[in-house]
Every structure is written in C-alpha cells, then in structure tokens.
Amino acid sequence: MPPFKLLFVCLGNICRSPAADGVMNRLVKEAGLLDQIHIDSAGTAGWHAGKHADPRMRKAGAERGYDFSHIARQVRAEDLAHYDLILVMDDQNRRDLSALDPQRLHDAKIRHFCEFCTRHSEREVPDPYYGGDSGFQHVIDLMEDGCAGILLEIQRRLAQ
Ligand code: 4NP
C-alpha cells in the first residue's frame, strides 16, 4: 500500500507547520508507522523558502525534545492533488489554498488542524510570529493535542 501523505500548511512555514511536522513525526515514529505515513509542511507564502524554522520555534521545540529541522518551502497547486490530508492552521491559510484550486476539487482533503484537538477549544492555531515566547509554547501544546487526534484518524483510514 502506498504511504498516507499528510501536509501541514501555515503562512510562512517557519513556525506553526514545521512544529506540527516535527511533533507528528515523533508520534508516527513512536507508533512504528514512519514507512506508512509521509509527513511534510509548507507555507502559503514563499518569503522564507529555503530557510530553517524560526529560532524561537526551534528553541521551544528543543526544550521539549523536538528537532524542528524542516527547511521552508511554498505550497504548490500540485500539492493539493498529491497529499491525502492537508491541515491548515487558520482561515486565511484555507482561503489561500482555495485560490490555488479554483474548481475546488480538493476541498474535502483540507481540514482545520484544530478540529483534531480534544483538550483545546481554539478554532485556529494562533500565529506566534509577532508575539512572545509563550506563544511558541502554546503552539506546541496545540500540536501535541491535535497531532494525537490526526494520528488516530490516519490509523482509522489505514485500517479500512
Ligand atoms: P507561520 O508564522 O505562518 O506559523 O510560519 C509566520 C512566519 C512568518 C511571518 C508570519 C507568520 N512573516 O510575516 O514573515
């Protein structure tokens, strides 16, 4: 069976989505499913393409034992066809992806990350870029919650 392909999307691909990528990677590794689930992340904007994640995000991750080593890239229209499940962090991300898919062929694959959280009630993952250190810690809290739910959803689909 081909691997399940999962894409996390935010604006810059240097804070939220690389954190999601790193947290999910650890969960999938612990579940022994790295060969069955392929994880990537991308940004709707290309400003930071080719760069490492924001040092504040990497530091917050390192404090909890994560290695957020993703190199940023901009999302492409082909990604919408390629991936099986695409998780956006906020409403603007979703609108920006829809602009890449005017016929809305891939709408059903695009879901809000926060739909999968069970311990947090936010609708969107707040952008930590212009805030203080606590915003980066909060992003990881949300990622640990939502990624657990996403893993359950993928395991359910893989079992079908
Ligand atoms: P991200 O955060 O979308 O979580 O990666 C941001 C990164 C960069 C900028 C905004 C948000 N920026 O304006 O450069």
PDB file of N, CA and C in Angstrom, residues 58-130:
ATOM      1  N   ARG A  58      12.245  26.746  17.136  1.00  0.00           N
ATOM      2  CA  ARG A  58      13.180  25.625  17.313  1.00  0.00           C
ATOM      3  C   ARG A  58      13.575  25.489  18.780  1.00  0.00           C
ATOM      4  N   LYS A  59      13.776  26.642  19.436  1.00  0.00           N
ATOM      5  CA  LYS A  59      14.175  26.620  20.855  1.00  0.00           C
ATOM      6  C   LYS A  59      13.045  26.048  21.708  1.00  0.00           C
ATOM      7  N   ALA A  60      11.807  26.508  21.435  1.00  0.00           N
ATOM      8  CA  ALA A  60      10.664  25.988  22.198  1.00  0.00           C
ATOM      9  C   ALA A  60      10.529  24.480  21.980  1.00  0.00           C
ATOM     10  N   GLY A  61      10.766  24.039  20.774  1.00  0.00           N
ATOM     11  CA  GLY A  61      10.694  22.607  20.482  1.00  0.00           C
ATOM     12  C   GLY A  61      11.807  21.838  21.184  1.00  0.00           C
ATOM     13  N   ALA A  62      13.036  22.381  21.125  1.00  0.00           N
ATOM     14  CA  ALA A  62      14.185  21.692  21.737  1.00  0.00           C
ATOM     15  C   ALA A  62      13.957  21.519  23.238  1.00  0.00           C
ATOM     16  N   GLU A  63      13.279  22.484  23.856  1.00  0.00           N
ATOM     17  CA  GLU A  63      13.003  22.385  25.300  1.00  0.00           C
ATOM     18  C   GLU A  63      12.112  21.189  25.625  1.00  0.00           C
ATOM     19  N   ARG A  64      11.385  20.720  24.620  1.00  0.00           N
ATOM     20  CA  ARG A  64      10.537  19.536  24.841  1.00  0.00           C
ATOM     21  C   ARG A  64      11.051  18.315  24.071  1.00  0.00           C
ATOM     22  N   GLY A  65      12.307  18.426  23.623  1.00  0.00           N
ATOM     23  CA  GLY A  65      12.939  17.263  22.996  1.00  0.00           C
ATOM     24  C   GLY A  65      12.638  17.088  21.520  1.00  0.00           C
ATOM     25  N   TYR A  66      12.079  18.110  20.881  1.00  0.00           N
ATOM     26  CA  TYR A  66      11.786  18.010  19.440  1.00  0.00           C
ATOM     27  C   TYR A  66      12.902  18.639  18.626  1.00  0.00           C
ATOM     28  N   ASP A  67      13.039  18.141  17.404  1.00  0.00           N
ATOM     29  CA  ASP A  67      14.001  18.714  16.471  1.00  0.00           C
ATOM     30  C   ASP A  67      13.208  19.223  15.265  1.00  0.00           C
ATOM     31  N   PHE A  68      12.979  20.520  15.220  1.00  0.00           N
ATOM     32  CA  PHE A  68      12.214  21.102  14.113  1.00  0.00           C
ATOM     33  C   PHE A  68      13.200  21.515  13.019  1.00  0.00           C
ATOM     34  N   SER A  69      13.625  20.532  12.221  1.00  0.00           N
ATOM     35  CA  SER A  69      14.725  20.791  11.286  1.00  0.00           C
ATOM     36  C   SER A  69      14.244  21.000   9.840  1.00  0.00           C
ATOM     37  N   HIS A  70      12.935  21.175   9.671  1.00  0.00           N
ATOM     38  CA  HIS A  70      12.385  21.357   8.329  1.00  0.00           C
ATOM     39  C   HIS A  70      12.963  22.609   7.650  1.00  0.00           C
ATOM     40  N   ILE A  71      13.124  22.533   6.340  1.00  0.00           N
ATOM     41  CA  ILE A  71      13.513  23.700   5.541  1.00  0.00           C
ATOM     42  C   ILE A  71      12.249  24.199   4.824  1.00  0.00           C
ATOM     43  N   ALA A  72      11.961  25.489   4.965  1.00  0.00           N
ATOM     44  CA  ALA A  72      10.686  26.042   4.479  1.00  0.00           C
ATOM     45  C   ALA A  72      10.552  25.943   2.961  1.00  0.00           C
ATOM     46  N   ARG A  73       9.328  25.737   2.548  1.00  0.00           N
ATOM     47  CA  ARG A  73       9.010  25.778   1.112  1.00  0.00           C
ATOM     48  C   ARG A  73       7.592  26.334   0.947  1.00  0.00           C
ATOM     49  N   GLN A  74       7.328  26.839  -0.234  1.00  0.00           N
ATOM     50  CA  GLN A  74       5.990  27.366  -0.516  1.00  0.00           C
ATOM     51  C   GLN A  74       5.106  26.253  -1.068  1.00  0.00           C
ATOM     52  N   VAL A  75       3.851  26.267  -0.671  1.00  0.00           N
ATOM     53  CA  VAL A  75       2.911  25.267  -1.172  1.00  0.00           C
ATOM     54  C   VAL A  75       2.660  25.504  -2.669  1.00  0.00           C
ATOM     55  N   ARG A  76       2.442  24.400  -3.406  1.00  0.00           N
ATOM     56  CA  ARG A  76       2.184  24.486  -4.856  1.00  0.00           C
ATOM     57  C   ARG A  76       0.826  23.870  -5.148  1.00  0.00           C
ATOM     58  N   ALA A  77       0.241  24.252  -6.261  1.00  0.00           N
ATOM     59  CA  ALA A  77      -1.068  23.704  -6.641  1.00  0.00           C
ATOM     60  C   ALA A  77      -1.009  22.174  -6.700  1.00  0.00           C
ATOM     61  N   GLU A  78       0.117  21.618  -7.170  1.00  0.00           N
ATOM     62  CA  GLU A  78       0.239  20.151  -7.275  1.00  0.00           C
ATOM     63  C   GLU A  78       0.129  19.464  -5.911  1.00  0.00           C
ATOM     64  N   ASP A  79       0.505  20.185  -4.851  1.00  0.00           N
ATOM     65  CA  ASP A  79       0.418  19.580  -3.513  1.00  0.00           C
ATOM     66  C   ASP A  79      -1.019  19.181  -3.182  1.00  0.00           C
ATOM     67  N   LEU A  80      -1.954  19.959  -3.673  1.00  0.00           N
ATOM     68  CA  LEU A  80      -3.362  19.683  -3.337  1.00  0.00           C
ATOM     69  C   LEU A  80      -3.802  18.347  -3.923  1.00  0.00           C
ATOM     70  N   ALA A  81      -3.267  18.010  -5.082  1.00  0.00           N
ATOM     71  CA  ALA A  81      -3.591  16.718  -5.682  1.00  0.00           C
ATOM     72  C   ALA A  81      -2.799  15.596  -5.019  1.00  0.00           C
ATOM     73  N   HIS A  82      -1.557  15.900  -4.632  1.00  0.00           N
ATOM     74  CA  HIS A  82      -0.638  14.855  -4.159  1.00  0.00           C
ATOM     75  C   HIS A  82      -0.978  14.329  -2.766  1.00  0.00           C
ATOM     76  N   TYR A  83      -1.332  15.219  -1.853  1.00  0.00           N
ATOM     77  CA  TYR A  83      -1.497  14.808  -0.445  1.00  0.00           C
ATOM     78  C   TYR A  83      -2.894  14.260  -0.188  1.00  0.00           C
ATOM     79  N   ASP A  84      -2.991  13.353   0.811  1.00  0.00           N
ATOM     80  CA  ASP A  84      -4.280  12.748   1.162  1.00  0.00           C
ATOM     81  C   ASP A  84      -5.037  13.582   2.192  1.00  0.00           C
ATOM     82  N   LEU A  85      -4.294  14.276   3.041  1.00  0.00           N
ATOM     83  CA  LEU A  85      -4.923  15.100   4.084  1.00  0.00           C
ATOM     84  C   LEU A  85      -4.053  16.342   4.271  1.00  0.00           C
ATOM     85  N   ILE A  86      -4.703  17.516   4.245  1.00  0.00           N
ATOM     86  CA  ILE A  86      -3.972  18.782   4.335  1.00  0.00           C
ATOM     87  C   ILE A  86      -4.564  19.565   5.512  1.00  0.00           C
ATOM     88  N   LEU A  87      -3.704  19.878   6.480  1.00  0.00           N
ATOM     89  CA  LEU A  87      -4.169  20.545   7.697  1.00  0.00           C
ATOM     90  C   LEU A  87      -3.744  21.999   7.685  1.00  0.00           C
ATOM     91  N   VAL A  88      -4.701  22.903   7.735  1.00  0.00           N
ATOM     92  CA  VAL A  88      -4.383  24.337   7.783  1.00  0.00           C
ATOM     93  C   VAL A  88      -4.485  24.827   9.225  1.00  0.00           C
ATOM     94  N   MET A  89      -3.740  25.890   9.498  1.00  0.00           N
ATOM     95  CA  MET A  89      -3.711  26.432  10.858  1.00  0.00           C
ATOM     96  C   MET A  89      -4.788  27.485  11.084  1.00  0.00           C
ATOM     97  N   ASP A  90      -5.182  28.192  10.022  1.00  0.00           N
ATOM     98  CA  ASP A  90      -6.189  29.250  10.224  1.00  0.00           C
ATOM     99  C   ASP A  90      -7.016  29.455   8.948  1.00  0.00           C
ATOM    100  N   ASP A  91      -8.021  30.312   9.077  1.00  0.00           N
ATOM    101  CA  ASP A  91      -8.954  30.546   7.964  1.00  0.00           C
ATOM    102  C   ASP A  91      -8.249  31.150   6.745  1.00  0.00           C
ATOM    103  N   GLN A  92      -7.273  32.030   7.009  1.00  0.00           N
ATOM    104  CA  GLN A  92      -6.570  32.643   5.875  1.00  0.00           C
ATOM    105  C   GLN A  92      -5.803  31.587   5.077  1.00  0.00           C
ATOM    106  N   ASN A  93      -5.179  30.636   5.782  1.00  0.00           N
ATOM    107  CA  ASN A  93      -4.472  29.548   5.070  1.00  0.00           C
ATOM    108  C   ASN A  93      -5.445  28.832   4.141  1.00  0.00           C
ATOM    109  N   ARG A  94      -6.640  28.600   4.646  1.00  0.00           N
ATOM    110  CA  ARG A  94      -7.629  27.851   3.863  1.00  0.00           C
ATOM    111  C   ARG A  94      -8.036  28.649   2.620  1.00  0.00           C
ATOM    112  N   ARG A  95      -8.249  29.936   2.804  1.00  0.00           N
ATOM    113  CA  ARG A  95      -8.612  30.776   1.644  1.00  0.00           C
ATOM    114  C   ARG A  95      -7.463  30.782   0.632  1.00  0.00           C
ATOM    115  N   ASP A  96      -6.248  30.856   1.116  1.00  0.00           N
ATOM    116  CA  ASP A  96      -5.096  30.897   0.198  1.00  0.00           C
ATOM    117  C   ASP A  96      -4.952  29.572  -0.569  1.00  0.00           C
ATOM    118  N   LEU A  97      -5.252  28.458   0.084  1.00  0.00           N
ATOM    119  CA  LEU A  97      -5.203  27.173  -0.637  1.00  0.00           C
ATOM    120  C   LEU A  97      -6.322  27.098  -1.664  1.00  0.00           C
ATOM    121  N   SER A  98      -7.491  27.591  -1.304  1.00  0.00           N
ATOM    122  CA  SER A  98      -8.624  27.555  -2.238  1.00  0.00           C
ATOM    123  C   SER A  98      -8.318  28.350  -3.503  1.00  0.00           C
ATOM    124  N   ALA A  99      -7.508  29.413  -3.338  1.00  0.00           N
ATOM    125  CA  ALA A  99      -7.139  30.223  -4.507  1.00  0.00           C
ATOM    126  C   ALA A  99      -6.278  29.421  -5.487  1.00  0.00           C
ATOM    127  N   LEU A 100      -5.600  28.373  -4.976  1.00  0.00           N
ATOM    128  CA  LEU A 100      -4.783  27.517  -5.852  1.00  0.00           C
ATOM    129  C   LEU A 100      -5.625  26.443  -6.538  1.00  0.00           C
ATOM    130  N   ASP A 101      -6.892  26.340  -6.134  1.00  0.00           N
ATOM    131  CA  ASP A 101      -7.762  25.260  -6.604  1.00  0.00           C
ATOM    132  C   ASP A 101      -9.135  25.856  -6.929  1.00  0.00           C
ATOM    133  N   PRO A 102      -9.181  26.690  -7.989  1.00  0.00           N
ATOM    134  CA  PRO A 102     -10.416  27.448  -8.258  1.00  0.00           C
ATOM    135  C   PRO A 102     -11.636  26.555  -8.474  1.00  0.00           C
ATOM    136  N   GLN A 103     -11.397  25.324  -8.940  1.00  0.00           N
ATOM    137  CA  GLN A 103     -12.546  24.419  -9.148  1.00  0.00           C
ATOM    138  C   GLN A 103     -12.935  23.676  -7.875  1.00  0.00           C
ATOM    139  N   ARG A 104     -12.187  23.917  -6.819  1.00  0.00           N
ATOM    140  CA  ARG A 104     -12.452  23.306  -5.502  1.00  0.00           C
ATOM    141  C   ARG A 104     -12.511  21.789  -5.576  1.00  0.00           C
ATOM    142  N   LEU A 105     -11.563  21.207  -6.340  1.00  0.00           N
ATOM    143  CA  LEU A 105     -11.541  19.758  -6.500  1.00  0.00           C
ATOM    144  C   LEU A 105     -11.074  19.042  -5.231  1.00  0.00           C
ATOM    145  N   HIS A 106     -10.288  19.756  -4.414  1.00  0.00           N
ATOM    146  CA  HIS A 106      -9.631  19.089  -3.291  1.00  0.00           C
ATOM    147  C   HIS A 106     -10.130  19.568  -1.937  1.00  0.00           C
ATOM    148  N   ASP A 107     -11.270  20.239  -1.936  1.00  0.00           N
ATOM    149  CA  ASP A 107     -11.802  20.794  -0.686  1.00  0.00           C
ATOM    150  C   ASP A 107     -11.916  19.767   0.434  1.00  0.00           C
ATOM    151  N   ALA A 108     -12.322  18.560   0.073  1.00  0.00           N
ATOM    152  CA  ALA A 108     -12.615  17.561   1.107  1.00  0.00           C
ATOM    153  C   ALA A 108     -11.354  17.107   1.842  1.00  0.00           C
ATOM    154  N   LYS A 109     -10.186  17.315   1.233  1.00  0.00           N
ATOM    155  CA  LYS A 109      -8.932  16.899   1.871  1.00  0.00           C
ATOM    156  C   LYS A 109      -8.428  17.937   2.861  1.00  0.00           C
ATOM    157  N   ILE A 110      -8.950  19.163   2.754  1.00  0.00           N
ATOM    158  CA  ILE A 110      -8.402  20.264   3.545  1.00  0.00           C
ATOM    159  C   ILE A 110      -9.214  20.416   4.823  1.00  0.00           C
ATOM    160  N   ARG A 111      -8.522  20.281   5.956  1.00  0.00           N
ATOM    161  CA  ARG A 111      -9.207  20.376   7.246  1.00  0.00           C
ATOM    162  C   ARG A 111      -8.450  21.346   8.148  1.00  0.00           C
ATOM    163  N   HIS A 112      -9.173  21.900   9.094  1.00  0.00           N
ATOM    164  CA  HIS A 112      -8.539  22.752  10.103  1.00  0.00           C
ATOM    165  C   HIS A 112      -7.837  21.887  11.138  1.00  0.00           C
ATOM    166  N   PHE A 113      -6.588  22.212  11.427  1.00  0.00           N
ATOM    167  CA  PHE A 113      -5.827  21.459  12.430  1.00  0.00           C
ATOM    168  C   PHE A 113      -6.610  21.341  13.738  1.00  0.00           C
ATOM    169  N   CYS A 114      -7.224  22.434  14.158  1.00  0.00           N
ATOM    170  CA  CYS A 114      -7.862  22.453  15.487  1.00  0.00           C
ATOM    171  C   CYS A 114      -9.074  21.525  15.592  1.00  0.00           C
ATOM    172  N   GLU A 115      -9.597  21.079  14.459  1.00  0.00           N
ATOM    173  CA  GLU A 115     -10.695  20.099  14.509  1.00  0.00           C
ATOM    174  C   GLU A 115     -10.271  18.834  15.239  1.00  0.00           C
ATOM    175  N   PHE A 116      -8.963  18.557  15.250  1.00  0.00           N
ATOM    176  CA  PHE A 116      -8.471  17.302  15.810  1.00  0.00           C
ATOM    177  C   PHE A 116      -8.015  17.432  17.256  1.00  0.00           C
ATOM    178  N   CYS A 117      -8.114  18.643  17.805  1.00  0.00           N
ATOM    179  CA  CYS A 117      -7.747  18.836  19.216  1.00  0.00           C
ATOM    180  C   CYS A 117      -8.896  18.374  20.105  1.00  0.00           C
ATOM    181  N   THR A 118      -8.551  17.715  21.203  1.00  0.00           N
ATOM    182  CA  THR A 118      -9.598  17.321  22.155  1.00  0.00           C
ATOM    183  C   THR A 118      -9.456  18.054  23.482  1.00  0.00           C
ATOM    184  N   ARG A 119      -8.274  18.655  23.736  1.00  0.00           N
ATOM    185  CA  ARG A 119      -8.050  19.324  25.029  1.00  0.00           C
ATOM    186  C   ARG A 119      -7.990  20.841  24.895  1.00  0.00           C
ATOM    187  N   HIS A 120      -8.151  21.357  23.680  1.00  0.00           N
ATOM    188  CA  HIS A 120      -8.133  22.809  23.456  1.00  0.00           C
ATOM    189  C   HIS A 120      -9.353  23.184  22.627  1.00  0.00           C
ATOM    190  N   SER A 121      -9.857  24.398  22.866  1.00  0.00           N
ATOM    191  CA  SER A 121     -11.096  24.773  22.180  1.00  0.00           C
ATOM    192  C   SER A 121     -10.889  25.837  21.094  1.00  0.00           C
ATOM    193  N   GLU A 122      -9.626  26.248  20.853  1.00  0.00           N
ATOM    194  CA  GLU A 122      -9.382  27.238  19.802  1.00  0.00           C
ATOM    195  C   GLU A 122      -9.863  26.718  18.447  1.00  0.00           C
ATOM    196  N   ARG A 123     -10.304  27.625  17.615  1.00  0.00           N
ATOM    197  CA  ARG A 123     -10.684  27.259  16.231  1.00  0.00           C
ATOM    198  C   ARG A 123      -9.491  27.320  15.292  1.00  0.00           C
ATOM    199  N   GLU A 124      -8.528  28.192  15.637  1.00  0.00           N
ATOM    200  CA  GLU A 124      -7.353  28.397  14.789  1.00  0.00           C
ATOM    201  C   GLU A 124      -6.088  28.279  15.653  1.00  0.00           C
ATOM    202  N   VAL A 125      -4.976  27.909  15.027  1.00  0.00           N
ATOM    203  CA  VAL A 125      -3.693  27.925  15.737  1.00  0.00           C
ATOM    204  C   VAL A 125      -3.154  29.350  15.619  1.00  0.00           C
ATOM    205  N   PRO A 126      -3.027  30.073  16.739  1.00  0.00           N
ATOM    206  CA  PRO A 126      -2.605  31.476  16.646  1.00  0.00           C
ATOM    207  C   PRO A 126      -1.191  31.599  16.094  1.00  0.00           C
ATOM    208  N   ASP A 127      -0.994  32.609  15.279  1.00  0.00           N
ATOM    209  CA  ASP A 127       0.315  32.861  14.690  1.00  0.00           C
ATOM    210  C   ASP A 127       1.228  33.453  15.772  1.00  0.00           C
ATOM    211  N   PRO A 128       2.328  32.765  16.118  1.00  0.00           N
ATOM    212  CA  PRO A 128       3.180  33.254  17.218  1.00  0.00           C
ATOM    213  C   PRO A 128       4.234  34.263  16.771  1.00  0.00           C
ATOM    214  N   TYR A 129       4.308  34.529  15.467  1.00  0.00           N
ATOM    215  CA  TYR A 129       5.464  35.231  14.885  1.00  0.00           C
ATOM    216  C   TYR A 129       5.728  36.595  15.521  1.00  0.00           C
ATOM    217  N   TYR A 130       4.656  37.354  15.788  1.00  0.00           N
ATOM    218  CA  TYR A 130       4.849  38.704  16.313  1.00  0.00           C
ATOM    219  C   TYR A 130       4.690  38.789  17.832  1.00  0.00           C
TER     220      TYR A 130
END
